[in-house]
Amino acid sequence: MDMLLSGIGMLMHLDVLLALLIGSVGGVIIGAIPGVGPAVAIAILLPATFALPPLVGLVMLLGIYGSSMFGGALPAILINTPGTAVNALTTYDGHPMTKRGEALKALGLAYGASFGSGILSILALILLSPVLAKVAPMFGSKEIFLAALLGLVLVVIAHRGQALAAGMLAGFGVFLGTVGLEPLKYTQRFTFDQPWLASGFDLIVVVLGLFALSQAFLLLSGPEDAPDAKPIKGSMARAMGRTFRHKRLVAAGTGFGVLMGMIPGVGEFTAQFLSYTYAQKTSKTPDAFGNGSEEGLVASEAANNAVPAAAMIPLLALGIPGEALTAMMLSVFYVHNVIPGPQLFQGQIDFVYALYAAMILLNVIVVLFMMVSSNLLLKIIRIPTRFLGVMILTLSFVGVYSLRNSITDCIIAAVFGWIGLILKRQDLPPVPIILGLVLGGIMETKFRPAMARVEVFADFFQRPVAAFLGLAILALVVGHLASLRRQALERADEAEA
């Protein structure tokens, strides 16, 4: 309890609260603008947060991460265009309700479910923190190496139907991490005697290119668009109150969101799918799903808003990001020499509690803001896409240049922006590249000390956690290969028939 109070005390400073307010409100606005999304916003803001104290910078990024999905529900429900990718499922039931003249009810249910699951997921994590504090010291170099490898395996398997492409992109990310000076003997790798490659590829430059610049290129090269929507009338608080009729679905969606958020590489989409499927299977009106079902809308929004808090667990407990947004946040820790992992739970648990308290407060700020500003946000989503593209392009290049005052970094970011544009047009995910770059570096750093006391292969798995992680990796790989073989046999049987 003392550590919890100490963490709350760390949060109660004007600069921290101001950063949380800016991040929370800014995240809602960014989430409400189709075509931007939290990844672009966080990528642009990263260089600025490096100059801030670690808690200030992190709560600002957390504010954007946690609140963008609230904002993303607004265009998903009103104009059938998800503000962020994870709000896509919200369009299934939210927009049909709008077409029936129930926009206020749909928005109220979305905000209520998001708020409920956001608070419940953070409370669950606060209760789990003591367990994590006990488990974290069991992770040495071998266990963290295997956990990072497990994260890579999950990232590849999670991209169903694109596993081969995801694996190749993750491998490309791992390769990028090997360019530059080798960390032990400082010999050059893949630099071809080019001085600008000696320091390797900076994570922020790659992130800004793949996410922000590629999105700017996409908006500038696409058709001009400025969506429109009718104003909302009525009491938002009363509409949110209808969420209490769906308490079971909010609790279930939170459970799926927390569980899926804690597993690296899985994230919001799997949580939403499980929550939505559970709601449909247990509903008395399953045929209404996809046609304006209150239950479907609540299940979807509850699951995706429970994930951000849970996704911080592998990052804080093990120093392993589960997806691109937490990978970006990891760079803020490194810049300020705050190393996430077992030592953070042992020595700075009050810092962890401060982050949890910030997440609770951001949910309160966001829901109050959404209750009074939905009509104001309607004007923001009408911003022309070309104007947005120019803004993102300008801010991205300013951010890249400010890192090291380097034109070379701008050129490298532009190249990765072009790569990101190709990936988006081919419907391929850029996330495995970022996770390969981050997790590959962690694996290399931990592999060398892990091998110091290994004489035979079995020594690597002597400790219980290492053995469990090794078996989990083996089971996932074997299970996925068996699934691919079964699908190939089914296709062959269909072809013969």
JSON list of C-alpha atoms in Angstrom, two decimals, residues 72 84 88 93 99 127 141 164 206 210 220 224 238 256 290 295 410 422 426 434 444:
[
{"chain": "A", "resi": 72, "resn": "GLY", "atom": "CA", "xyz": [-11.74, 5.83, -32.97]},
{"chain": "A", "resi": 84, "resn": "THR", "atom": "CA", "xyz": [-8.09, 3.35, -35.73]},
{"chain": "A", "resi": 88, "resn": "ALA", "atom": "CA", "xyz": [-13.10, -1.84, -37.50]},
{"chain": "A", "resi": 93, "resn": "ASP", "atom": "CA", "xyz": [-23.01, -2.90, -35.17]},
{"chain": "A", "resi": 99, "resn": "LYS", "atom": "CA", "xyz": [-28.68, 4.41, -39.73]},
{"chain": "A", "resi": 127, "resn": "LEU", "atom": "CA", "xyz": [-3.85, -6.90, -8.18]},
{"chain": "A", "resi": 141, "resn": "SER", "atom": "CA", "xyz": [19.36, -13.91, -19.33]},
{"chain": "A", "resi": 164, "resn": "LEU", "atom": "CA", "xyz": [5.39, -16.42, -44.14]},
{"chain": "A", "resi": 206, "resn": "VAL", "atom": "CA", "xyz": [12.66, 3.49, -38.75]},
{"chain": "A", "resi": 210, "resn": "LEU", "atom": "CA", "xyz": [7.34, 2.98, -41.55]},
{"chain": "A", "resi": 220, "resn": "LEU", "atom": "CA", "xyz": [-1.15, 12.52, -50.34]},
{"chain": "A", "resi": 224, "resn": "GLU", "atom": "CA", "xyz": [-9.28, 13.84, -51.55]},
{"chain": "A", "resi": 238, "resn": "ARG", "atom": "CA", "xyz": [-28.08, 8.62, -19.92]},
{"chain": "A", "resi": 256, "resn": "PHE", "atom": "CA", "xyz": [-10.28, -11.45, -23.05]},
{"chain": "A", "resi": 290, "resn": "GLY", "atom": "CA", "xyz": [-23.64, -7.32, -37.59]},
{"chain": "A", "resi": 295, "resn": "GLU", "atom": "CA", "xyz": [-24.29, -6.70, -27.37]},
{"chain": "A", "resi": 410, "resn": "CYS", "atom": "CA", "xyz": [15.65, 12.22, -43.01]},
{"chain": "A", "resi": 422, "resn": "ILE", "atom": "CA", "xyz": [4.56, -0.52, -50.48]},
{"chain": "A", "resi": 426, "resn": "GLN", "atom": "CA", "xyz": [0.20, -4.85, -50.65]},
{"chain": "A", "resi": 434, "resn": "ILE", "atom": "CA", "xyz": [9.74, -3.06, -35.67]},
{"chain": "A", "resi": 444, "resn": "GLU", "atom": "CA", "xyz": [21.53, -10.80, -28.98]}
]
